[in-house]
CSV table of C-alpha atoms in Angstrom, one decimal:
chain,number,residue,atom,x,y,z
A,1205,MET,CA,158.0,8.5,152.3
A,1206,THR,CA,158.9,10.0,155.6
A,1207,ASP,CA,161.1,12.9,155.6
A,1208,THR,CA,164.2,12.1,157.4
A,1209,THR,CA,165.9,15.6,157.0
A,1210,PRO,CA,166.8,17.0,160.5
A,1211,PRO,CA,164.7,20.1,161.6
A,1212,ALA,CA,165.9,23.7,161.1
A,1213,VAL,CA,167.6,25.2,164.2
A,1214,GLU,CA,166.6,28.6,165.4
A,1215,THR,CA,169.2,30.3,167.8
A,1216,THR,CA,167.8,33.7,168.1
A,1217,ILE,CA,164.6,34.8,169.2
A,1218,ALA,CA,164.2,37.4,166.5
A,1219,GLY,CA,164.7,34.5,164.1
A,1220,LEU,CA,162.3,32.1,165.8
A,1221,ARG,CA,159.6,35.0,165.7
A,1222,SER,CA,160.0,35.7,162.0
A,1223,ARG,CA,159.4,31.9,161.1
A,1224,LEU,CA,156.4,31.7,163.2
A,1225,ASP,CA,155.0,35.1,162.0
A,1226,ALA,CA,154.9,33.6,158.6
A,1227,ALA,CA,153.3,30.3,159.8
A,1228,ARG,CA,150.6,32.2,161.6
A,1229,ALA,CA,150.0,34.2,158.7
A,1230,ALA,CA,149.4,31.4,156.7
A,1231,GLY,CA,146.6,30.0,159.5
A,1232,SER,CA,148.9,27.4,161.0
A,1233,THR,CA,148.3,26.3,164.7
A,1234,VAL,CA,151.6,26.2,166.9
A,1235,ALA,CA,152.6,23.7,169.4
A,1236,LEU,CA,155.7,24.0,171.8
A,1237,VAL,CA,157.5,21.2,173.3
A,1238,PRO,CA,159.9,22.6,175.9
A,1239,THR,CA,162.9,20.3,176.6
A,1240,MET,CA,166.3,20.5,178.1
A,1241,GLY,CA,167.7,18.3,175.5
A,1242,SER,CA,169.5,15.0,175.5
A,1243,LEU,CA,166.2,13.8,173.8
A,1244,HIS,CA,164.8,10.3,174.2
A,1245,ASP,CA,161.6,8.3,173.5
A,1246,GLY,CA,159.8,10.3,176.4
A,1247,HIS,CA,160.3,13.6,174.6
A,1248,LEU,CA,159.5,11.8,171.1
A,1249,ALA,CA,156.2,10.7,172.7
A,1250,LEU,CA,155.5,14.7,173.3
A,1251,VAL,CA,156.6,15.5,170.0
A,1252,GLU,CA,154.4,12.9,168.4
A,1253,HIS,CA,151.3,14.2,170.4
A,1254,ALA,CA,152.3,17.7,169.4
A,1255,ARG,CA,152.3,16.8,165.7
A,1256,GLU,CA,148.8,15.4,166.1
A,1257,VAL,CA,147.0,18.7,167.4
A,1258,ALA,CA,149.1,21.4,165.5
A,1259,ASP,CA,150.5,22.1,162.0
A,1260,VAL,CA,153.8,23.8,163.2
A,1261,VAL,CA,155.8,22.0,166.0
A,1262,ILE,CA,158.6,24.1,167.9
A,1263,VAL,CA,160.9,21.9,170.3
A,1264,SER,CA,162.9,24.1,172.5
A,1265,VAL,CA,166.3,23.0,173.7
A,1266,PHE,CA,167.6,25.0,176.6
A,1267,VAL,CA,169.4,23.8,179.8
A,1268,ASN,CA,168.1,26.6,181.9
A,1269,PRO,CA,170.4,27.7,184.8
A,1270,MET,CA,167.9,29.3,186.6
A,1271,GLN,CA,166.3,26.0,187.8
A,1272,PHE,CA,169.4,24.4,188.9
A,1273,GLY,CA,171.1,25.1,192.3
A,1274,PRO,CA,174.8,25.7,193.1
A,1275,ALA,CA,175.3,21.8,194.1
A,1276,GLU,CA,173.4,20.5,191.3
A,1277,ASP,CA,174.4,19.1,187.6
A,1278,PHE,CA,174.0,22.3,185.4
A,1279,ASP,CA,177.6,21.8,184.3
A,1280,ARG,CA,177.3,18.1,183.4
A,1281,TYR,CA,174.0,18.0,182.3
A,1282,PRO,CA,174.2,16.2,178.8
A,1283,ARG,CA,174.2,18.5,175.8
A,1284,ASP,CA,174.3,17.1,172.0
A,1285,LEU,CA,172.2,19.6,169.9
A,1286,THR,CA,173.4,17.4,166.8
A,1287,ALA,CA,172.0,14.3,168.3
A,1288,ASP,CA,169.1,15.8,169.6
A,1289,ARG,CA,168.3,17.3,166.0
A,1290,ASP,CA,168.9,13.8,164.5
A,1291,ALA,CA,166.5,12.2,166.8
A,1292,LEU,CA,163.7,14.7,165.9
A,1293,SER,CA,164.3,13.7,162.1
A,1294,GLY,CA,161.2,12.1,160.7
A,1295,HIS,CA,159.0,13.2,163.6
A,1296,GLY,CA,157.4,16.4,162.0
A,1297,VAL,CA,159.2,19.1,163.7
A,1298,THR,CA,159.4,22.5,162.1
A,1299,ALA,CA,162.2,23.8,163.9
A,1300,VAL,CA,164.3,23.4,166.9
A,1301,PHE,CA,164.7,26.6,169.2
A,1302,ALA,CA,168.2,26.1,170.6
A,1303,PRO,CA,169.1,29.4,172.3
A,1304,ALA,CA,172.3,30.4,174.1
A,1305,VAL,CA,172.1,31.4,177.8
A,1306,ASP,CA,173.0,35.0,176.7
A,1307,GLU,CA,170.2,34.8,174.1
A,1308,MET,CA,167.7,34.2,176.7
A,1309,TYR,CA,169.2,36.1,179.6
A,1310,PRO,CA,171.3,38.9,177.9
A,1311,SER,CA,171.7,40.9,181.0
A,1312,GLY,CA,172.5,38.0,183.1
A,1313,PRO,CA,170.0,36.5,185.7
A,1314,VAL,CA,166.7,38.3,185.2
A,1315,GLN,CA,165.6,40.6,187.7
A,1316,THR,CA,161.7,39.9,187.1
A,1317,ARG,CA,160.9,36.4,187.9
A,1318,VAL,CA,157.5,34.2,188.4
A,1319,SER,CA,157.0,32.7,191.7
A,1320,ALA,CA,155.9,29.3,192.3
A,1321,GLY,CA,154.0,30.3,195.4
A,1322,ALA,CA,153.5,27.9,198.5
A,1323,VAL,CA,153.5,24.7,196.2
A,1324,GLY,CA,156.6,25.6,194.7
A,1325,GLY,CA,158.3,25.2,198.2
A,1326,LEU,CA,157.0,21.5,198.6
A,1327,TYR,CA,158.4,18.2,197.5
A,1328,GLU,CA,160.8,19.2,194.8
A,1329,GLY,CA,160.7,22.7,195.9
A,1330,ARG,CA,161.8,21.8,199.5
A,1331,SER,CA,164.8,19.6,198.1
A,1332,ARG,CA,165.5,22.1,195.3
A,1333,ALA,CA,165.2,25.8,196.8
A,1334,GLY,CA,164.0,28.1,194.0
A,1335,HIS,CA,163.8,25.6,191.4
A,1336,PHE,CA,160.2,26.2,190.4
A,1337,ASP,CA,160.7,29.8,190.4
A,1338,GLY,CA,163.4,29.1,187.5
A,1339,VAL,CA,161.3,26.7,185.7
A,1340,LEU,CA,158.1,29.1,185.8
A,1341,THR,CA,160.4,31.9,184.7
A,1342,VAL,CA,161.8,30.2,181.7
A,1343,VAL,CA,158.5,28.7,180.6
A,1344,ALA,CA,157.1,32.2,180.7
A,1345,LYS,CA,159.8,33.3,178.6
A,1346,LEU,CA,159.4,30.7,176.2
A,1347,LEU,CA,155.8,31.2,176.0
A,1348,GLY,CA,156.0,34.8,175.4
A,1349,ILE,CA,158.7,34.2,172.4
A,1350,VAL,CA,156.8,31.2,170.8
A,1351,GLN,CA,153.2,32.2,171.5
A,1352,PRO,CA,152.0,28.6,170.8
A,1353,HIS,CA,148.3,27.6,170.8
A,1354,ILE,CA,149.3,24.1,172.5
A,1355,THR,CA,152.3,23.5,175.0
A,1356,VAL,CA,153.0,19.9,175.5
A,1357,PHE,CA,154.4,18.5,178.9
A,1358,GLY,CA,155.1,15.2,180.2
A,1359,GLU,CA,153.4,13.9,183.4
A,1360,LYS,CA,156.6,12.5,185.1
A,1361,ASP,CA,157.4,16.2,185.8
A,1362,ALA,CA,154.0,16.3,187.7
A,1363,GLN,CA,154.6,19.3,190.2
A,1364,GLN,CA,156.1,21.3,187.3
A,1365,VAL,CA,152.8,20.6,185.3
A,1366,PHE,CA,150.5,21.6,187.9
A,1367,LEU,CA,152.4,24.9,188.5
A,1368,VAL,CA,152.9,25.7,184.9
A,1369,GLN,CA,148.9,25.2,184.4
A,1370,ARG,CA,148.4,27.2,187.4
A,1371,MET,CA,150.7,30.0,186.1
A,1372,VAL,CA,149.0,29.7,182.9
A,1373,ARG,CA,145.5,30.1,184.5
A,1374,ASP,CA,146.6,32.9,186.9
A,1375,LEU,CA,148.5,35.1,184.2
A,1376,ASP,CA,145.8,34.7,181.6
A,1377,ILE,CA,148.4,33.3,179.1
A,1378,ARG,CA,147.0,32.2,175.9
A,1379,THR,CA,148.1,28.6,175.5
A,1380,ARG,CA,146.5,25.3,176.2
A,1381,ILE,CA,148.6,22.8,178.2
A,1382,GLU,CA,148.2,19.3,177.2
A,1383,VAL,CA,150.0,16.3,179.2
A,1384,VAL,CA,151.2,13.1,178.0
A,1385,GLU,CA,151.6,10.1,180.1
A,1386,THR,CA,154.9,8.9,181.3
A,1387,VAL,CA,157.0,6.7,178.9
A,1388,ARG,CA,158.9,3.8,180.6
A,1389,ALA,CA,161.7,1.6,179.9
A,1390,HIS,CA,161.3,-2.2,179.8
A,1391,ASP,CA,162.3,-2.4,183.5
A,1392,GLY,CA,159.6,0.1,184.4
A,1393,LEU,CA,162.2,3.1,184.8
A,1394,ALA,CA,160.4,6.3,183.7
A,1395,LEU,CA,162.4,7.6,180.7
A,1396,SER,CA,164.6,10.7,181.7
A,1397,SER,CA,167.7,12.2,180.7
A,1398,ARG,CA,169.3,11.7,184.0
A,1399,ASN,CA,169.1,7.8,183.5
A,1400,ALA,CA,172.5,8.2,181.3
A,1401,TYR,CA,174.2,8.8,184.7
A,1402,LEU,CA,173.3,5.3,186.0
A,1403,ASP,CA,175.7,2.3,185.6
A,1404,GLU,CA,174.3,-1.1,185.5
A,1405,ARG,CA,174.3,-1.7,189.2
A,1406,HIS,CA,172.5,1.5,189.9
A,1407,ARG,CA,170.2,1.1,187.1
A,1408,ARG,CA,168.9,-2.5,188.6
A,1409,ALA,CA,168.6,-0.7,192.1
A,1410,ALA,CA,166.7,2.3,190.4
A,1411,ARG,CA,163.8,-0.2,189.6
A,1412,ALA,CA,162.6,0.0,193.2
A,1413,ILE,CA,161.3,3.6,192.5
A,1414,PRO,CA,158.6,2.4,190.0
A,1415,GLN,CA,158.0,-0.8,192.0
A,1416,ALA,CA,157.4,1.4,195.0
A,1417,LEU,CA,154.5,3.1,192.8
A,1418,GLU,CA,153.3,0.0,191.7
A,1419,ALA,CA,153.0,-1.2,195.2
A,1420,ALA,CA,151.2,2.0,196.1
A,1421,GLN,CA,148.6,1.7,193.6
A,1422,SER,CA,148.1,-1.8,194.5
A,1423,ALA,CA,147.5,-0.7,198.0
A,1424,ALA,CA,145.2,2.4,197.2
A,1425,ASP,CA,141.7,0.8,197.7
A,1426,ARG,CA,142.8,0.5,201.5
A,1427,GLY,CA,143.4,4.1,201.9
A,1428,ILE,CA,146.7,6.4,202.6
A,1429,ASP,CA,148.3,4.5,205.7
A,1430,ALA,CA,148.4,1.1,203.2
A,1431,ILE,CA,149.8,3.2,200.3
A,1432,VAL,CA,152.7,4.5,202.5
A,1433,ALA,CA,153.3,1.2,204.2
A,1434,ALA,CA,153.2,-0.5,200.7
A,1435,ALA,CA,155.7,1.9,199.1
A,1436,GLN,CA,157.8,1.7,202.3
A,1437,GLY,CA,158.0,-1.9,202.1
A,1438,VAL,CA,159.5,-2.0,198.9
A,1439,LEU,CA,162.2,1.0,199.4
A,1440,MET,CA,163.2,-0.7,202.8
A,1441,GLY,CA,164.7,-3.5,200.6
A,1442,ALA,CA,166.3,-1.3,198.4
A,1443,THR,CA,169.5,-0.5,200.1
A,1444,GLU,CA,171.1,1.6,197.4
A,1445,VAL,CA,168.2,3.7,196.9
A,1446,GLU,CA,168.0,6.8,199.2
A,1447,LEU,CA,164.6,8.2,199.6
A,1448,ASP,CA,164.1,12.0,199.4
A,1449,TYR,CA,160.4,12.2,199.7
A,1450,PHE,CA,157.3,9.8,199.1
A,1451,ALA,CA,153.8,11.8,199.2
A,1452,VAL,CA,150.4,11.3,198.0
A,1453,VAL,CA,148.5,14.7,197.0
A,1454,ARG,CA,145.3,15.7,195.7
A,1455,PRO,CA,145.8,16.5,192.1
A,1456,ASP,CA,143.6,19.7,192.0
A,1457,THR,CA,145.6,21.4,194.9
A,1458,PHE,CA,149.0,19.4,195.3
A,1459,GLN,CA,148.5,19.5,199.1
A,1460,PRO,CA,148.8,16.1,201.1
A,1461,VAL,CA,145.6,14.1,201.2
A,1462,ASP,CA,143.6,13.7,204.5
A,1463,ASP,CA,143.7,10.3,206.0
A,1464,ASP,CA,139.9,9.9,205.1
A,1465,HIS,CA,140.4,11.0,201.5
A,1466,ARG,CA,138.7,8.9,198.9
A,1467,GLY,CA,139.1,9.5,195.1
A,1468,PRO,CA,141.8,10.6,192.9
A,1469,ALA,CA,145.1,11.2,194.1
A,1470,ARG,CA,148.8,11.3,192.8
A,1471,ALA,CA,151.9,9.5,194.4
A,1472,LEU,CA,154.9,11.6,194.0
A,1473,ILE,CA,158.6,10.0,194.8
A,1474,ALA,CA,162.2,11.4,194.7
A,1475,ALA,CA,165.1,9.5,195.6
A,1476,ARG,CA,168.9,9.3,195.0
A,1477,VAL,CA,170.5,6.2,193.4
A,1478,GLY,CA,174.2,6.7,193.8
A,1479,THR,CA,174.9,10.3,192.9
A,1480,THR,CA,171.8,10.6,190.6
A,1481,ARG,CA,168.5,11.9,191.8
A,1482,LEU,CA,165.2,10.6,189.9
A,1483,ILE,CA,161.6,11.5,190.4
A,1484,ASP,CA,158.5,9.5,189.2
A,1485,THR,CA,154.8,9.6,189.8
A,1486,GLU,CA,151.7,7.7,189.5
A,1487,LEU,CA,147.8,8.5,189.5
A,1488,LEU,CA,145.9,6.6,192.1
A,1489,HIS,CA,142.2,6.3,193.3
A,1490,LEU,CA,141.9,5.9,196.8
A,1491,GLY,CA,139.0,3.6,198.2
């Protein structure tokens, strides 16, 4: 019988470390799933993967102020720890790490930060200045606190995954990053906590985002110009979708592909539907 008891909650770094010290002493492997809460089936796919590859699964729930700009949705970002804990029941999670802001940043905003470098200023970083420095800093803190053997991320946040993988490699952090494919709703929209902001009309409009990626994928054998034209063709008909960027990048560098590029590439898209900003991605093979 599946255990449906909600997982334990640790709110302090000391409490979580004590729990993990005991687990490691018993020879257990540890996996971390970092989240900002408001859990959905996409998060649960990450948790299921973590459970397959490790003995102990820790899910962090922390809305990190460092990665939000002054005009962004930090204050209204959905928070419901009880619902998140209930959602994790029966999924083999050992504990939820849900620290308060002053537990993670007891002296206020930290003075030592991880720089995301040049790639951190592209795409999402161009639209959200300082975002990835905030992401990498909190991920570095979580990795230092949990010291997981494996850390699991979702593919949808592709630029974040690239930067975290590079940080782990550059700073010799002992964890293995594993990436789980994007989970989509029946209408093709990538699952996201921010989807909750969409009303029915904007939800219908938002379908143009995955449809643009599908069009790009269908055109990939004809090269980059055809990809861009196909995606733009879908988006031009979506009057309620305001495109922020559409880019096709090399997966190994996250730099834009050359005109004559052949081989793997990744399409990135960000758009605003009403007041809600959504991102998505698709792996392509050019030529």
